[in-house]
Amino acid sequence: NAGVTQTPKFQVLKTGQSMTLQCAQDMNHNSMYWYRQDPGMGLRLIYYSASEGTTDKGEVPNGYNVSRLNKREFSLRLESAAPSQTSVYFCASNPPVAGGGETQYFGPGTRLLVL
Amino acid sequence: QKEVEQNSGPLSVPEGAIASLNCTYSDRGSQSFFWYRQYSGKSPELIMFIYSNGDKEDGRFTAQLNKASQYVSLLIRDSQPSDSATYLCAVSLSGGYNKLIFGAGTRLAVHP
């Protein structure tokens, strides 16, 4: 049981390049999330998916797109990377149980540097 | 704009002392409250969650919730150097969207 996995661990991009961050969970969780974390700031929600086939914007969605490929996988795409997107990206998931369903489990993160 | 506020620290305590971490939130409808620990360069890991007013204890950790004051705290008894990390407070958004709002975190340093 690997939990939440993310690839790649680290990536360097040039301004304008595109890339996709991959996330997968093997816990049979319905909900999945993408966050970014910048120095001195908390985790900020980019996009989330309450269940397979649905996605919705979070607090900071501009410049990103997502795909919930199936129940296990939730990818984040940067179409044209900008230096402001330099950050650490975390994927998370949580089970569908009410009264504890919001407990989120995080992947190891992807460090992205945009030059 | 719904917010979660934490003192950024660093909070420095001697080994064996009690560390007290505080958090306030703005969404009066929030029902669920979480404390995550994050070591440098690592991902957040859940320490505790609390839903009801009062105290909840788990080993050396005690979470305290006061919904009237919109205040959550985490006490760490018998602090150890291994407790040195950033502690993130997270609050669920009202409206049943299953989303969390995170504070920026308090950095705790436990010195021998």
PDB file of C-alpha atoms in Angstrom:
ATOM      1  CA  ASN A   1       0.000   0.000   0.000  1.00  0.00           C
ATOM      2  CA  ALA A   2       1.956   3.021  -1.283  1.00  0.00           C
ATOM      3  CA  GLY A   3      -0.602   5.673  -0.245  1.00  0.00           C
ATOM      4  CA  VAL A   4      -0.341   8.798  -2.395  1.00  0.00           C
ATOM      5  CA  THR A   5       2.463   8.894  -4.966  1.00  0.00           C
ATOM      6  CA  GLN A   6       3.632  11.808  -7.093  1.00  0.00           C
ATOM      7  CA  THR A   7       5.934  12.105 -10.082  1.00  0.00           C
ATOM      8  CA  PRO A   8       8.300  13.704 -10.764  1.00  0.00           C
ATOM      9  CA  LYS A   9       9.960  14.606  -7.455  1.00  0.00           C
ATOM     10  CA  PHE A  10      11.762  17.585  -8.954  1.00  0.00           C
ATOM     11  CA  GLN A  11      11.496  19.458 -12.243  1.00  0.00           C
ATOM     12  CA  VAL A  12      13.112  22.485 -13.839  1.00  0.00           C
ATOM     13  CA  LEU A  13      11.224  24.254 -16.634  1.00  0.00           C
ATOM     14  CA  LYS A  14      11.864  27.267 -18.785  1.00  0.00           C
ATOM     15  CA  THR A  15       9.219  29.962 -19.022  1.00  0.00           C
ATOM     16  CA  GLY A  16       6.572  28.934 -21.525  1.00  0.00           C
ATOM     17  CA  GLN A  17       7.199  25.199 -21.347  1.00  0.00           C
ATOM     18  CA  SER A  18       4.419  22.824 -20.400  1.00  0.00           C
ATOM     19  CA  MET A  19       4.376  19.820 -18.132  1.00  0.00           C
ATOM     20  CA  THR A  20       2.053  17.463 -16.293  1.00  0.00           C
ATOM     21  CA  LEU A  21       2.414  16.490 -12.650  1.00  0.00           C
ATOM     22  CA  GLN A  22       1.126  13.016 -11.925  1.00  0.00           C
ATOM     23  CA  CYS A  23      -0.604  11.819  -8.765  1.00  0.00           C
ATOM     24  CA  ALA A  24      -2.011   8.413  -7.887  1.00  0.00           C
ATOM     25  CA  GLN A  25      -3.520   6.916  -4.744  1.00  0.00           C
ATOM     26  CA  ASP A  26      -4.193   3.279  -3.938  1.00  0.00           C
ATOM     27  CA  MET A  27      -6.501   3.831  -0.945  1.00  0.00           C
ATOM     28  CA  ASN A  28      -9.750   3.836  -2.923  1.00  0.00           C
ATOM     29  CA  HIS A  29     -10.392   7.455  -1.957  1.00  0.00           C
ATOM     30  CA  ASN A  30     -13.062   9.431  -3.780  1.00  0.00           C
ATOM     31  CA  SER A  31     -11.702  12.934  -3.308  1.00  0.00           C
ATOM     32  CA  MET A  32      -8.351  14.201  -4.534  1.00  0.00           C
ATOM     33  CA  TYR A  33      -6.675  17.608  -4.327  1.00  0.00           C
ATOM     34  CA  TRP A  34      -3.805  19.625  -5.718  1.00  0.00           C
ATOM     35  CA  TYR A  35      -2.107  22.234  -3.512  1.00  0.00           C
ATOM     36  CA  ARG A  36       0.856  24.516  -3.884  1.00  0.00           C
ATOM     37  CA  GLN A  37       3.041  25.616  -0.978  1.00  0.00           C
ATOM     38  CA  ASP A  38       5.204  28.713  -1.101  1.00  0.00           C
ATOM     39  CA  PRO A  39       7.648  29.910   1.582  1.00  0.00           C
ATOM     40  CA  GLY A  40       5.855  31.583   4.479  1.00  0.00           C
ATOM     41  CA  MET A  41       2.452  30.614   3.151  1.00  0.00           C
ATOM     42  CA  GLY A  42       0.137  27.790   3.915  1.00  0.00           C
ATOM     43  CA  LEU A  43      -1.033  25.214   1.460  1.00  0.00           C
ATOM     44  CA  ARG A  44      -3.279  26.790  -1.155  1.00  0.00           C
ATOM     45  CA  LEU A  45      -5.803  24.705  -3.036  1.00  0.00           C
ATOM     46  CA  ILE A  46      -5.424  24.772  -6.822  1.00  0.00           C
ATOM     47  CA  TYR A  47      -8.055  22.253  -7.947  1.00  0.00           C
ATOM     48  CA  TYR A  48      -9.918  19.389  -6.412  1.00  0.00           C
ATOM     49  CA  SER A  49     -11.964  16.430  -7.544  1.00  0.00           C
ATOM     50  CA  ALA A  50     -14.777  15.279  -5.273  1.00  0.00           C
ATOM     51  CA  SER A  51     -15.209  12.062  -7.238  1.00  0.00           C
ATOM     52  CA  GLU A  52     -14.214  10.385 -10.471  1.00  0.00           C
ATOM     53  CA  GLY A  53     -15.371  12.461 -13.414  1.00  0.00           C
ATOM     54  CA  THR A  54     -15.701  15.759 -11.536  1.00  0.00           C
ATOM     55  CA  THR A  55     -13.237  18.585 -10.978  1.00  0.00           C
ATOM     56  CA  ASP A  56     -13.573  22.047  -9.524  1.00  0.00           C
ATOM     57  CA  LYS A  57     -11.487  25.147  -9.005  1.00  0.00           C
ATOM     58  CA  GLY A  58      -9.868  25.961  -5.706  1.00  0.00           C
ATOM     59  CA  GLU A  59      -8.326  29.177  -4.436  1.00  0.00           C
ATOM     60  CA  VAL A  60      -5.561  29.626  -7.072  1.00  0.00           C
ATOM     61  CA  PRO A  61      -6.557  27.836 -10.331  1.00  0.00           C
ATOM     62  CA  ASN A  62      -5.211  30.313 -12.897  1.00  0.00           C
ATOM     63  CA  GLY A  63      -2.514  28.831 -15.138  1.00  0.00           C
ATOM     64  CA  TYR A  64      -3.418  25.223 -14.315  1.00  0.00           C
ATOM     65  CA  ASN A  65      -5.658  22.480 -15.633  1.00  0.00           C
ATOM     66  CA  VAL A  66      -6.488  19.108 -14.161  1.00  0.00           C
ATOM     67  CA  SER A  67      -7.701  15.697 -15.257  1.00  0.00           C
ATOM     68  CA  ARG A  68      -9.276  13.031 -13.073  1.00  0.00           C
ATOM     69  CA  LEU A  69      -8.332  10.133 -15.282  1.00  0.00           C
ATOM     70  CA  ASN A  70      -9.944   7.484 -13.084  1.00  0.00           C
ATOM     71  CA  LYS A  71     -10.529   6.965  -9.378  1.00  0.00           C
ATOM     72  CA  ARG A  72      -6.821   6.475  -8.706  1.00  0.00           C
ATOM     73  CA  GLU A  73      -5.211   9.234 -10.759  1.00  0.00           C
ATOM     74  CA  PHE A  74      -5.442  13.022 -10.719  1.00  0.00           C
ATOM     75  CA  SER A  75      -3.022  15.012 -12.871  1.00  0.00           C
ATOM     76  CA  LEU A  76      -2.135  18.710 -12.862  1.00  0.00           C
ATOM     77  CA  ARG A  77      -1.036  20.415 -16.070  1.00  0.00           C
ATOM     78  CA  LEU A  78       0.834  23.661 -16.554  1.00  0.00           C
ATOM     79  CA  GLU A  79       0.218  24.734 -20.147  1.00  0.00           C
ATOM     80  CA  SER A  80       2.703  27.627 -20.240  1.00  0.00           C
ATOM     81  CA  ALA A  81       4.868  27.747 -17.137  1.00  0.00           C
ATOM     82  CA  ALA A  82       5.686  31.095 -15.505  1.00  0.00           C
ATOM     83  CA  PRO A  83       8.263  31.917 -12.796  1.00  0.00           C
ATOM     84  CA  SER A  84       5.356  32.635 -10.426  1.00  0.00           C
ATOM     85  CA  GLN A  85       4.523  28.931 -10.585  1.00  0.00           C
ATOM     86  CA  THR A  86       7.804  28.000  -8.916  1.00  0.00           C
ATOM     87  CA  SER A  87       6.585  26.160  -5.852  1.00  0.00           C
ATOM     88  CA  VAL A  88       6.214  22.819  -4.140  1.00  0.00           C
ATOM     89  CA  TYR A  89       3.126  20.959  -5.316  1.00  0.00           C
ATOM     90  CA  PHE A  90       1.328  18.457  -3.125  1.00  0.00           C
ATOM     91  CA  CYS A  91      -1.360  16.029  -4.101  1.00  0.00           C
ATOM     92  CA  ALA A  92      -3.730  14.762  -1.405  1.00  0.00           C
ATOM     93  CA  SER A  93      -6.704  12.450  -1.107  1.00  0.00           C
ATOM     94  CA  ASN A  94      -9.323  11.645   1.483  1.00  0.00           C
ATOM     95  CA  PRO A  95     -11.801   8.834   2.053  1.00  0.00           C
ATOM     96  CA  PRO A  96     -15.548   9.278   1.519  1.00  0.00           C
ATOM     97  CA  VAL A  97     -16.569   8.748   5.150  1.00  0.00           C
ATOM     98  CA  ALA A  98     -18.489  11.592   6.797  1.00  0.00           C
ATOM     99  CA  GLY A  99     -17.358  12.776  10.221  1.00  0.00           C
ATOM    100  CA  GLY A 100     -13.705  12.286   9.434  1.00  0.00           C
ATOM    101  CA  GLY A 101     -13.912  12.397   5.685  1.00  0.00           C
ATOM    102  CA  GLU A 102     -11.965  15.585   5.471  1.00  0.00           C
ATOM    103  CA  THR A 103      -8.793  13.986   6.843  1.00  0.00           C
ATOM    104  CA  GLN A 104      -6.413  14.371   3.942  1.00  0.00           C
ATOM    105  CA  TYR A 105      -3.380  12.235   3.169  1.00  0.00           C
ATOM    106  CA  PHE A 106      -0.549  13.858   1.271  1.00  0.00           C
ATOM    107  CA  GLY A 107       1.902  12.696  -1.337  1.00  0.00           C
ATOM    108  CA  PRO A 108       5.634  13.449  -1.061  1.00  0.00           C
ATOM    109  CA  GLY A 109       5.459  16.557  -3.232  1.00  0.00           C
ATOM    110  CA  THR A 110       6.940  17.829  -6.485  1.00  0.00           C
ATOM    111  CA  ARG A 111       9.429  20.688  -6.382  1.00  0.00           C
ATOM    112  CA  LEU A 112       9.057  22.807  -9.498  1.00  0.00           C
ATOM    113  CA  LEU A 113      11.456  25.542 -10.560  1.00  0.00           C
ATOM    114  CA  VAL A 114      10.500  27.751 -13.494  1.00  0.00           C
ATOM    115  CA  LEU A 115      13.352  29.829 -14.921  1.00  0.00           C
TER     116      LEU A 115
ATOM    117  CA  GLN B   1     -12.124  35.453   2.156  1.00  0.00           C
ATOM    118  CA  LYS B   2     -12.028  32.655   4.704  1.00  0.00           C
ATOM    119  CA  GLU B   3      -8.788  32.667   6.710  1.00  0.00           C
ATOM    120  CA  VAL B   4      -6.780  30.653   9.187  1.00  0.00           C
ATOM    121  CA  GLU B   5      -4.194  32.547  11.222  1.00  0.00           C
ATOM    122  CA  GLN B   6      -1.159  31.182  13.034  1.00  0.00           C
ATOM    123  CA  ASN B   7       1.863  32.792  14.616  1.00  0.00           C
ATOM    124  CA  SER B   8       4.765  31.961  12.305  1.00  0.00           C
ATOM    125  CA  GLY B   9       7.243  31.583  15.158  1.00  0.00           C
ATOM    126  CA  PRO B  10       9.761  30.215  15.659  1.00  0.00           C
ATOM    127  CA  LEU B  11       8.464  29.004  18.987  1.00  0.00           C
ATOM    128  CA  SER B  12      11.478  27.851  20.959  1.00  0.00           C
ATOM    129  CA  VAL B  13      10.981  25.546  23.974  1.00  0.00           C
ATOM    130  CA  PRO B  14      13.411  23.470  26.037  1.00  0.00           C
ATOM    131  CA  GLU B  15      13.268  19.696  25.903  1.00  0.00           C
ATOM    132  CA  GLY B  16      10.673  18.346  28.320  1.00  0.00           C
ATOM    133  CA  ALA B  17       8.573  21.526  28.354  1.00  0.00           C
ATOM    134  CA  ILE B  18       5.034  22.040  27.066  1.00  0.00           C
ATOM    135  CA  ALA B  19       4.726  23.640  23.645  1.00  0.00           C
ATOM    136  CA  SER B  20       1.528  25.549  22.965  1.00  0.00           C
ATOM    137  CA  LEU B  21       0.510  26.272  19.381  1.00  0.00           C
ATOM    138  CA  ASN B  22      -2.456  28.459  18.538  1.00  0.00           C
ATOM    139  CA  CYS B  23      -4.739  29.015  15.583  1.00  0.00           C
ATOM    140  CA  THR B  24      -7.733  31.250  14.873  1.00  0.00           C
ATOM    141  CA  TYR B  25     -10.154  30.940  11.986  1.00  0.00           C
ATOM    142  CA  SER B  26     -12.743  33.175  10.369  1.00  0.00           C
ATOM    143  CA  ASP B  27     -15.400  30.749   9.042  1.00  0.00           C
ATOM    144  CA  ARG B  28     -17.991  30.425  11.828  1.00  0.00           C
ATOM    145  CA  GLY B  29     -19.546  27.459  10.033  1.00  0.00           C
ATOM    146  CA  SER B  30     -16.400  25.324  10.127  1.00  0.00           C
ATOM    147  CA  GLN B  31     -16.968  21.964  11.764  1.00  0.00           C
ATOM    148  CA  SER B  32     -13.674  20.078  11.497  1.00  0.00           C
ATOM    149  CA  PHE B  33     -10.230  21.104  12.643  1.00  0.00           C
ATOM    150  CA  PHE B  34      -6.894  19.473  11.991  1.00  0.00           C
ATOM    151  CA  TRP B  35      -3.289  19.722  13.062  1.00  0.00           C
ATOM    152  CA  TYR B  36      -0.615  18.584  10.633  1.00  0.00           C
ATOM    153  CA  ARG B  37       3.108  18.329  11.269  1.00  0.00           C
ATOM    154  CA  GLN B  38       5.541  19.068   8.461  1.00  0.00           C
ATOM    155  CA  TYR B  39       9.249  18.406   8.670  1.00  0.00           C
ATOM    156  CA  SER B  40      11.496  20.475   6.437  1.00  0.00           C
ATOM    157  CA  GLY B  41      11.336  19.197   2.865  1.00  0.00           C
ATOM    158  CA  LYS B  42       8.624  16.673   3.650  1.00  0.00           C
ATOM    159  CA  SER B  43       4.875  16.482   3.182  1.00  0.00           C
ATOM    160  CA  PRO B  44       2.345  17.293   5.909  1.00  0.00           C
ATOM    161  CA  GLU B  45       1.262  14.399   8.121  1.00  0.00           C
ATOM    162  CA  LEU B  46      -1.860  14.385  10.254  1.00  0.00           C
ATOM    163  CA  ILE B  47      -1.359  14.569  14.020  1.00  0.00           C
ATOM    164  CA  MET B  48      -4.880  15.088  15.281  1.00  0.00           C
ATOM    165  CA  PHE B  49      -8.359  16.179  14.325  1.00  0.00           C
ATOM    166  CA  ILE B  50     -11.092  17.564  16.548  1.00  0.00           C
ATOM    167  CA  TYR B  51     -14.768  18.258  15.922  1.00  0.00           C
ATOM    168  CA  SER B  52     -16.267  19.085  19.317  1.00  0.00           C
ATOM    169  CA  ASN B  53     -15.613  21.888  21.764  1.00  0.00           C
ATOM    170  CA  GLY B  54     -13.219  20.952  24.527  1.00  0.00           C
ATOM    171  CA  ASP B  55     -10.077  18.888  24.698  1.00  0.00           C
ATOM    172  CA  LYS B  56      -8.986  15.792  22.831  1.00  0.00           C
ATOM    173  CA  GLU B  57      -5.892  13.919  23.966  1.00  0.00           C
ATOM    174  CA  ASP B  58      -3.698  11.497  22.046  1.00  0.00           C
ATOM    175  CA  GLY B  59      -0.474  10.529  23.780  1.00  0.00           C
ATOM    176  CA  ARG B  60       1.634  13.650  24.306  1.00  0.00           C
ATOM    177  CA  PHE B  61      -0.674  15.737  22.125  1.00  0.00           C
ATOM    178  CA  THR B  62      -3.820  17.581  23.198  1.00  0.00           C
ATOM    179  CA  ALA B  63      -6.021  19.524  20.798  1.00  0.00           C
ATOM    180  CA  GLN B  64      -8.334  22.164  22.221  1.00  0.00           C
ATOM    181  CA  LEU B  65     -11.289  23.691  20.408  1.00  0.00           C
ATOM    182  CA  ASN B  66     -13.412  26.712  21.269  1.00  0.00           C
ATOM    183  CA  LYS B  67     -15.901  27.373  18.478  1.00  0.00           C
ATOM    184  CA  ALA B  68     -17.388  30.438  20.175  1.00  0.00           C
ATOM    185  CA  SER B  69     -13.965  32.094  20.148  1.00  0.00           C
ATOM    186  CA  GLN B  70     -13.029  30.502  16.794  1.00  0.00           C
ATOM    187  CA  TYR B  71      -9.853  29.214  18.350  1.00  0.00           C
ATOM    188  CA  VAL B  72      -7.962  25.940  18.100  1.00  0.00           C
ATOM    189  CA  SER B  73      -4.795  25.002  19.920  1.00  0.00           C
ATOM    190  CA  LEU B  74      -2.339  22.134  20.115  1.00  0.00           C
ATOM    191  CA  LEU B  75      -0.388  21.308  23.254  1.00  0.00           C
ATOM    192  CA  ILE B  76       2.661  19.089  23.083  1.00  0.00           C
ATOM    193  CA  ARG B  77       3.734  17.757  26.471  1.00  0.00           C
ATOM    194  CA  ASP B  78       7.259  16.574  27.239  1.00  0.00           C
ATOM    195  CA  SER B  79       8.536  18.166  24.027  1.00  0.00           C
ATOM    196  CA  GLN B  80      11.344  16.311  22.275  1.00  0.00           C
ATOM    197  CA  PRO B  81      13.889  17.550  19.725  1.00  0.00           C
ATOM    198  CA  SER B  82      12.133  15.253  17.221  1.00  0.00           C
ATOM    199  CA  ASP B  83       9.031  17.458  17.609  1.00  0.00           C
ATOM    200  CA  SER B  84      10.911  20.302  15.911  1.00  0.00           C
ATOM    201  CA  ALA B  85       8.889  20.945  12.762  1.00  0.00           C
ATOM    202  CA  THR B  86       6.282  23.281  11.313  1.00  0.00           C
ATOM    203  CA  TYR B  87       2.764  22.719  12.594  1.00  0.00           C
ATOM    204  CA  LEU B  88      -0.090  23.515  10.217  1.00  0.00           C
ATOM    205  CA  CYS B  89      -3.590  24.232  11.398  1.00  0.00           C
ATOM    206  CA  ALA B  90      -6.338  23.326   8.904  1.00  0.00           C
ATOM    207  CA  VAL B  91     -10.042  24.081   9.040  1.00  0.00           C
ATOM    208  CA  SER B  92     -12.832  22.640   6.945  1.00  0.00           C
ATOM    209  CA  LEU B  93     -14.920  25.060   4.922  1.00  0.00           C
ATOM    210  CA  SER B  94     -18.598  25.261   5.762  1.00  0.00           C
ATOM    211  CA  GLY B  95     -21.004  24.226   3.029  1.00  0.00           C
ATOM    212  CA  GLY B  96     -19.967  20.581   2.834  1.00  0.00           C
ATOM    213  CA  TYR B  97     -17.420  21.048   0.078  1.00  0.00           C
ATOM    214  CA  ASN B  98     -14.921  18.754   1.785  1.00  0.00           C
ATOM    215  CA  LYS B  99     -12.194  21.387   1.394  1.00  0.00           C
ATOM    216  CA  LEU B 100      -9.650  22.553   3.917  1.00  0.00           C
ATOM    217  CA  ILE B 101      -8.120  25.981   4.493  1.00  0.00           C
ATOM    218  CA  PHE B 102      -4.596  25.860   5.898  1.00  0.00           C
ATOM    219  CA  GLY B 103      -2.755  28.347   8.053  1.00  0.00           C
ATOM    220  CA  ALA B 104       0.816  29.278   7.156  1.00  0.00           C
ATOM    221  CA  GLY B 105       2.148  27.204  10.045  1.00  0.00           C
ATOM    222  CA  THR B 106       4.097  27.735  13.259  1.00  0.00           C
ATOM    223  CA  ARG B 107       7.706  26.625  13.353  1.00  0.00           C
ATOM    224  CA  LEU B 108       8.556  24.839  16.590  1.00  0.00           C
ATOM    225  CA  ALA B 109      12.144  24.389  17.759  1.00  0.00           C
ATOM    226  CA  VAL B 110      12.784  22.119  20.748  1.00  0.00           C
ATOM    227  CA  HIS B 111      16.294  22.545  22.090  1.00  0.00           C
ATOM    228  CA  PRO B 112      18.102  20.015  24.326  1.00  0.00           C
TER     229      PRO B 112
END
